[in-house]
CSV table of C-alpha atoms in Angstrom, one decimal:
chain,number,residue,atom,x,y,z
A,1,MET,CA,18.7,-9.2,16.4
A,2,PRO,CA,16.8,-7.7,13.6
A,3,GLY,CA,17.7,-9.0,10.1
A,4,SER,CA,18.5,-12.5,11.2
A,5,GLY,CA,18.4,-13.6,7.7
A,6,ILE,CA,15.1,-15.4,7.4
A,7,GLY,CA,14.1,-15.7,3.8
A,8,ARG,CA,17.1,-13.8,2.5
A,9,ASN,CA,17.6,-16.1,-0.4
A,10,THR,CA,17.5,-14.8,-4.0
A,11,LEU,CA,17.3,-11.1,-3.8
A,12,ASP,CA,20.1,-9.0,-2.4
A,13,ARG,CA,18.0,-5.9,-2.1
A,14,VAL,CA,18.8,-3.5,0.6
A,15,LEU,CA,16.6,-0.8,2.2
A,16,GLN,CA,18.7,2.3,2.6
A,17,ILE,CA,17.0,4.7,5.0
A,18,ASP,CA,18.2,7.8,6.7
A,19,GLN,CA,18.4,8.0,10.5
A,20,ALA,CA,15.8,10.8,10.8
A,21,THR,CA,13.1,8.8,8.9
A,22,TYR,CA,14.0,5.6,10.8
A,23,ASP,CA,13.6,7.4,14.0
A,24,ALA,CA,10.3,8.9,12.9
A,25,ILE,CA,8.9,5.5,12.1
A,26,VAL,CA,10.0,4.1,15.5
A,27,GLU,CA,8.6,7.1,17.3
A,28,HIS,CA,5.2,6.7,15.5
A,29,ALA,CA,5.1,3.0,16.4
A,30,ARG,CA,5.8,3.8,20.1
A,31,ARG,CA,3.4,6.6,20.3
A,32,ASP,CA,0.5,4.6,18.9
A,33,HIS,CA,1.2,1.4,20.8
A,34,PRO,CA,-0.9,-0.7,21.6
A,35,VAL,CA,-2.7,0.3,18.4
A,36,GLU,CA,-0.9,-0.6,15.2
A,37,ALA,CA,0.8,2.4,13.6
A,38,CYS,CA,1.0,2.7,9.8
A,39,GLY,CA,2.4,5.0,7.1
A,40,MET,CA,4.6,5.4,4.1
A,41,VAL,CA,7.8,6.9,3.0
A,42,VAL,CA,7.5,7.9,-0.6
A,43,GLY,CA,10.1,9.0,-3.1
A,44,PRO,CA,10.7,9.9,-6.8
A,45,ILE,CA,9.5,7.2,-9.2
A,46,GLY,CA,12.2,4.7,-10.0
A,47,THR,CA,14.8,5.9,-7.5
A,48,ASP,CA,14.1,3.6,-4.5
A,49,ARG,CA,14.8,6.6,-2.3
A,50,PRO,CA,12.6,7.0,0.8
A,51,GLU,CA,12.4,10.8,1.0
A,52,ARG,CA,9.0,12.0,2.2
A,53,PHE,CA,7.7,10.5,5.4
A,54,ILE,CA,3.9,10.3,5.7
A,55,GLU,CA,2.2,9.2,8.9
A,56,MET,CA,-1.2,7.7,8.1
A,57,VAL,CA,-4.2,7.2,10.5
A,58,ASN,CA,-5.0,3.6,11.2
A,59,ALA,CA,-8.7,3.7,10.4
A,60,ALA,CA,-9.2,0.3,12.0
A,61,GLY,CA,-7.8,1.7,15.3
A,62,SER,CA,-6.9,-1.9,16.3
A,63,PRO,CA,-4.0,-3.6,18.1
A,64,THR,CA,-4.1,-6.3,15.5
A,65,PHE,CA,-5.1,-4.7,12.2
A,66,TYR,CA,-4.4,-1.5,10.2
A,67,GLU,CA,-6.1,0.0,7.2
A,68,TYR,CA,-5.8,3.5,5.7
A,69,ASP,CA,-9.0,5.4,5.5
A,70,SER,CA,-10.3,5.3,1.9
A,71,THR,CA,-10.4,9.1,1.5
A,72,ASP,CA,-6.9,9.4,2.9
A,73,LEU,CA,-5.7,6.7,0.6
A,74,LEU,CA,-7.1,8.5,-2.5
A,75,GLN,CA,-5.5,11.8,-1.4
A,76,LEU,CA,-2.2,10.1,-0.8
A,77,TYR,CA,-2.1,8.5,-4.2
A,78,ARG,CA,-3.2,11.8,-5.9
A,79,ASP,CA,-0.4,13.7,-4.1
A,80,MET,CA,2.2,11.1,-5.2
A,81,ASP,CA,0.9,11.3,-8.8
A,82,ASP,CA,1.2,15.1,-8.8
A,83,ARG,CA,4.7,14.9,-7.5
A,84,ASP,CA,5.9,11.9,-9.6
A,85,GLU,CA,6.4,9.8,-6.5
A,86,GLU,CA,5.7,6.2,-5.6
A,87,PRO,CA,5.6,4.3,-2.3
A,88,VAL,CA,9.1,3.3,-1.4
A,89,VAL,CA,8.5,2.1,2.2
A,90,ILE,CA,5.2,0.9,3.5
A,91,TYR,CA,5.5,0.5,7.3
A,92,HIS,CA,3.3,-0.7,10.1
A,93,SER,CA,3.8,-1.9,13.6
A,94,HIS,CA,3.0,-5.2,15.3
A,95,THR,CA,2.4,-4.5,19.0
A,96,ALA,CA,2.3,-8.0,20.5
A,97,THR,CA,4.1,-10.1,17.9
A,98,GLU,CA,7.4,-10.1,16.1
A,99,ALA,CA,8.2,-7.8,13.2
A,100,TYR,CA,7.5,-10.4,10.5
A,101,PRO,CA,4.6,-10.3,7.9
A,102,SER,CA,1.5,-12.1,9.0
A,103,VAL,CA,-0.7,-14.0,6.6
A,104,THR,CA,-2.9,-10.9,6.4
A,105,ASP,CA,0.1,-8.7,5.6
A,106,ILE,CA,1.1,-11.1,2.8
A,107,ASN,CA,-2.3,-11.5,1.3
A,108,LEU,CA,-3.0,-7.7,1.3
A,109,ALA,CA,0.4,-6.5,0.1
A,110,GLY,CA,-0.5,-4.5,-3.0
A,111,GLU,CA,2.7,-2.8,-3.9
A,112,PRO,CA,5.3,-5.2,-5.3
A,113,GLY,CA,7.9,-2.5,-5.7
A,114,ALA,CA,7.8,-1.3,-2.1
A,115,HIS,CA,9.8,-2.2,0.9
A,116,TYR,CA,7.4,-3.5,3.6
A,117,VAL,CA,8.8,-2.4,6.9
A,118,LEU,CA,7.6,-3.9,10.2
A,119,VAL,CA,8.4,-2.6,13.6
A,120,SER,CA,7.6,-4.5,16.7
A,121,THR,CA,6.8,-2.7,19.9
A,122,GLN,CA,6.1,-5.8,21.9
A,123,ALA,CA,9.2,-5.5,24.0
A,124,HIS,CA,8.9,-1.9,25.3
A,125,GLY,CA,5.5,-0.6,24.2
A,126,ASN,CA,5.4,3.2,24.5
A,127,ASN,CA,8.7,3.3,26.2
A,128,ASP,CA,12.3,3.8,25.0
A,129,GLY,CA,14.3,0.7,24.3
A,130,PRO,CA,15.3,-1.3,21.3
A,131,VAL,CA,12.6,-2.1,18.7
A,132,GLU,CA,12.7,-4.7,16.1
A,133,PHE,CA,12.8,-2.9,12.7
A,134,ARG,CA,12.8,-5.2,9.7
A,135,SER,CA,12.2,-4.9,6.0
A,136,TYR,CA,10.8,-7.2,3.4
A,137,ARG,CA,9.6,-7.3,-0.1
A,138,ILE,CA,6.3,-9.2,-0.6
A,139,ILE,CA,5.6,-10.3,-4.2
A,140,ASP,CA,2.9,-12.8,-5.2
A,141,GLY,CA,2.7,-14.1,-1.7
A,142,THR,CA,6.4,-14.6,-1.3
A,143,VAL,CA,8.2,-12.8,1.5
A,144,THR,CA,11.9,-12.0,1.2
A,145,GLU,CA,13.7,-10.3,4.0
A,146,GLU,CA,16.2,-7.7,3.1
A,147,GLU,CA,19.0,-5.9,4.9
A,148,VAL,CA,18.3,-2.4,6.4
A,149,THR,CA,21.1,0.1,6.1
A,150,ILE,CA,20.7,3.3,8.1
A,151,VAL,CA,22.6,6.2,6.8
A,152,ASP,CA,23.0,9.9,7.9
A,153,ALA,CA,21.2,11.0,4.8
A,154,VAL,CA,20.2,9.2,1.7
A,155,ALA,CA,22.6,10.2,-1.1
A,156,PRO,CA,21.2,12.9,-3.4
A,157,SER,CA,19.4,11.9,-6.6
A,158,GLU,CA,21.8,11.5,-9.4
A,159,GLU,CA,20.3,13.7,-12.1
A,160,SER,CA,22.2,14.6,-15.2
A,161,SER,CA,22.8,18.3,-15.3
B,1,MET,CA,-19.1,6.9,-24.0
B,2,ALA,CA,-15.7,6.9,-22.5
B,3,ILE,CA,-14.7,6.8,-18.9
B,4,GLU,CA,-11.1,7.0,-17.8
B,5,VAL,CA,-10.1,4.3,-15.3
B,6,ARG,CA,-6.9,4.7,-13.4
B,7,ILE,CA,-5.2,1.3,-12.9
B,8,PRO,CA,-3.0,0.6,-9.8
B,9,THR,CA,0.5,-0.8,-10.3
B,10,ILE,CA,-0.5,-4.3,-9.2
B,11,LEU,CA,-3.2,-4.6,-11.9
B,12,ARG,CA,-1.2,-3.2,-14.7
B,13,THR,CA,-0.2,-6.7,-15.8
B,14,TYR,CA,-3.7,-6.8,-17.2
B,15,THR,CA,-3.5,-3.6,-19.1
B,16,GLY,CA,-0.1,-4.0,-20.7
B,17,GLY,CA,1.4,-1.7,-18.3
B,18,GLU,CA,-1.0,1.2,-19.0
B,19,LYS,CA,-1.7,3.4,-16.0
B,20,ALA,CA,-5.1,4.5,-17.3
B,21,VAL,CA,-7.5,2.9,-19.8
B,22,ASP,CA,-10.9,3.8,-21.3
B,23,ALA,CA,-13.9,1.8,-20.5
B,24,ASP,CA,-17.7,2.3,-20.6
B,25,GLY,CA,-20.8,1.4,-18.8
B,26,SER,CA,-23.7,3.1,-17.1
B,27,THR,CA,-23.0,1.3,-13.8
B,28,LEU,CA,-19.9,0.2,-12.1
B,29,THR,CA,-20.8,-3.4,-12.8
B,30,ALA,CA,-21.1,-2.6,-16.5
B,31,LEU,CA,-17.9,-0.7,-16.4
B,32,ILE,CA,-16.1,-3.7,-14.9
B,33,ASP,CA,-17.5,-6.0,-17.6
B,34,SER,CA,-16.2,-3.6,-20.2
B,35,LEU,CA,-12.8,-3.6,-18.6
B,36,GLU,CA,-12.9,-7.4,-18.5
B,37,ALA,CA,-13.7,-7.6,-22.2
B,38,ASN,CA,-10.5,-5.7,-23.1
B,39,HIS,CA,-8.3,-6.9,-20.2
B,40,PRO,CA,-9.3,-10.5,-19.4
B,41,GLY,CA,-8.7,-11.5,-15.8
B,42,ILE,CA,-9.1,-8.1,-14.2
B,43,LYS,CA,-12.7,-8.6,-13.1
B,44,ASP,CA,-11.7,-11.4,-10.8
B,45,ARG,CA,-9.3,-9.1,-9.0
B,46,LEU,CA,-12.0,-6.5,-8.4
B,47,VAL,CA,-15.1,-8.6,-7.4
B,48,GLU,CA,-15.9,-11.8,-5.8
B,49,ASP,CA,-18.9,-14.1,-5.7
B,50,LYS,CA,-21.5,-13.5,-3.0
B,51,GLY,CA,-24.6,-15.5,-2.8
B,52,ASN,CA,-26.2,-15.4,-6.3
B,53,GLY,CA,-24.3,-12.3,-7.3
B,54,ILE,CA,-21.0,-10.6,-7.0
B,55,GLU,CA,-19.7,-7.8,-4.8
B,56,LEU,CA,-16.7,-5.6,-4.7
B,57,ARG,CA,-13.8,-7.2,-3.0
B,58,ARG,CA,-13.3,-6.0,0.6
B,59,PHE,CA,-9.8,-4.7,0.0
B,60,VAL,CA,-10.3,-3.0,-3.3
B,61,ASN,CA,-11.2,0.6,-3.3
B,62,VAL,CA,-13.0,2.2,-6.3
B,63,TYR,CA,-13.7,5.9,-6.6
B,64,ILE,CA,-16.0,7.7,-9.0
B,65,ASN,CA,-15.1,11.4,-9.2
B,66,ASP,CA,-13.2,11.1,-5.9
B,67,GLU,CA,-16.1,9.4,-4.1
B,68,ASP,CA,-15.7,6.0,-2.6
B,69,VAL,CA,-18.3,3.9,-4.4
B,70,ARG,CA,-19.2,2.2,-1.2
B,71,PHE,CA,-21.0,5.3,-0.2
B,72,ILE,CA,-22.8,5.7,-3.6
B,73,GLY,CA,-24.2,2.3,-4.3
B,74,SER,CA,-21.1,0.1,-4.7
B,75,LEU,CA,-21.4,-2.0,-7.9
B,76,GLU,CA,-24.7,-0.3,-8.7
B,77,ALA,CA,-23.2,3.2,-8.6
B,78,THR,CA,-24.0,5.0,-11.8
B,79,LEU,CA,-21.6,6.5,-14.3
B,80,ALA,CA,-21.8,9.1,-17.0
B,81,ASP,CA,-19.6,10.1,-19.9
B,82,GLY,CA,-16.5,11.9,-18.7
B,83,ASP,CA,-16.5,10.5,-15.2
B,84,GLN,CA,-13.2,9.5,-13.7
B,85,VAL,CA,-12.8,6.2,-12.0
B,86,VAL,CA,-9.8,5.3,-9.8
B,87,ILE,CA,-9.0,1.8,-8.5
B,88,LEU,CA,-6.7,1.5,-5.5
B,89,PRO,CA,-5.9,-1.6,-3.5
B,90,ALA,CA,-6.4,-1.0,0.2
B,91,VAL,CA,-3.2,-0.5,2.2
B,92,ALA,CA,-4.0,-2.8,5.1
B,93,GLY,CA,-2.7,-5.6,7.1
B,94,GLY,CA,-1.7,-6.4,10.7
B,95,ALA,CA,-0.9,-9.1,13.1
B,96,ARG,CA,-4.2,-10.8,13.3
């Protein structure tokens, strides 16, 4: 079962994600299998709401590594800046191992505020079937798993009117 | 001479939370030294020792006026007053 509780110790953070975005991440991972798929779901700064799904190209094109193209990376961050957004979910797939951050994932995690989502396609590859979908925060080399709650739609932003 | 440098979230501990700081230098190496003078510790997050010198860390991206410095001389890339520098950590990882 996903979310078996490994490392769920001090932080009771939860990733709340809507069904359509969850499905889009899983679909991307299946489609790109056996290459690792990667992308982000960004949202308004400070809201922790994954609202805008962005598939990224894995410039490494590898079954064991992913990296955004440097030009794509700059464009992504410029767009977020213009829209007052930040990375809420940073996802990628593992295609032959479990959905748990590798040493590489931990060492390269550069967004302490983000939910790092890992999807494993090792069981069914390009085909339908359950996938492991797990979320973590990674801060200063420490991995903490968090619960994933799938909702129909993420509740609208609470802005004072 | 002032060059605006955009600082990514993970390095803002060195800039007192500032998203952008001014620095100067006619090359990227000089610019990084200027950053280090005002924000001690930041240089080590950007470069690493290589042989007798230093090089940009593999998973740090630096752009001068939207160009990845790896295509324009890396640490030797030249800078002029008014240039814009953006630092972004690579988004990378994987099972290996």
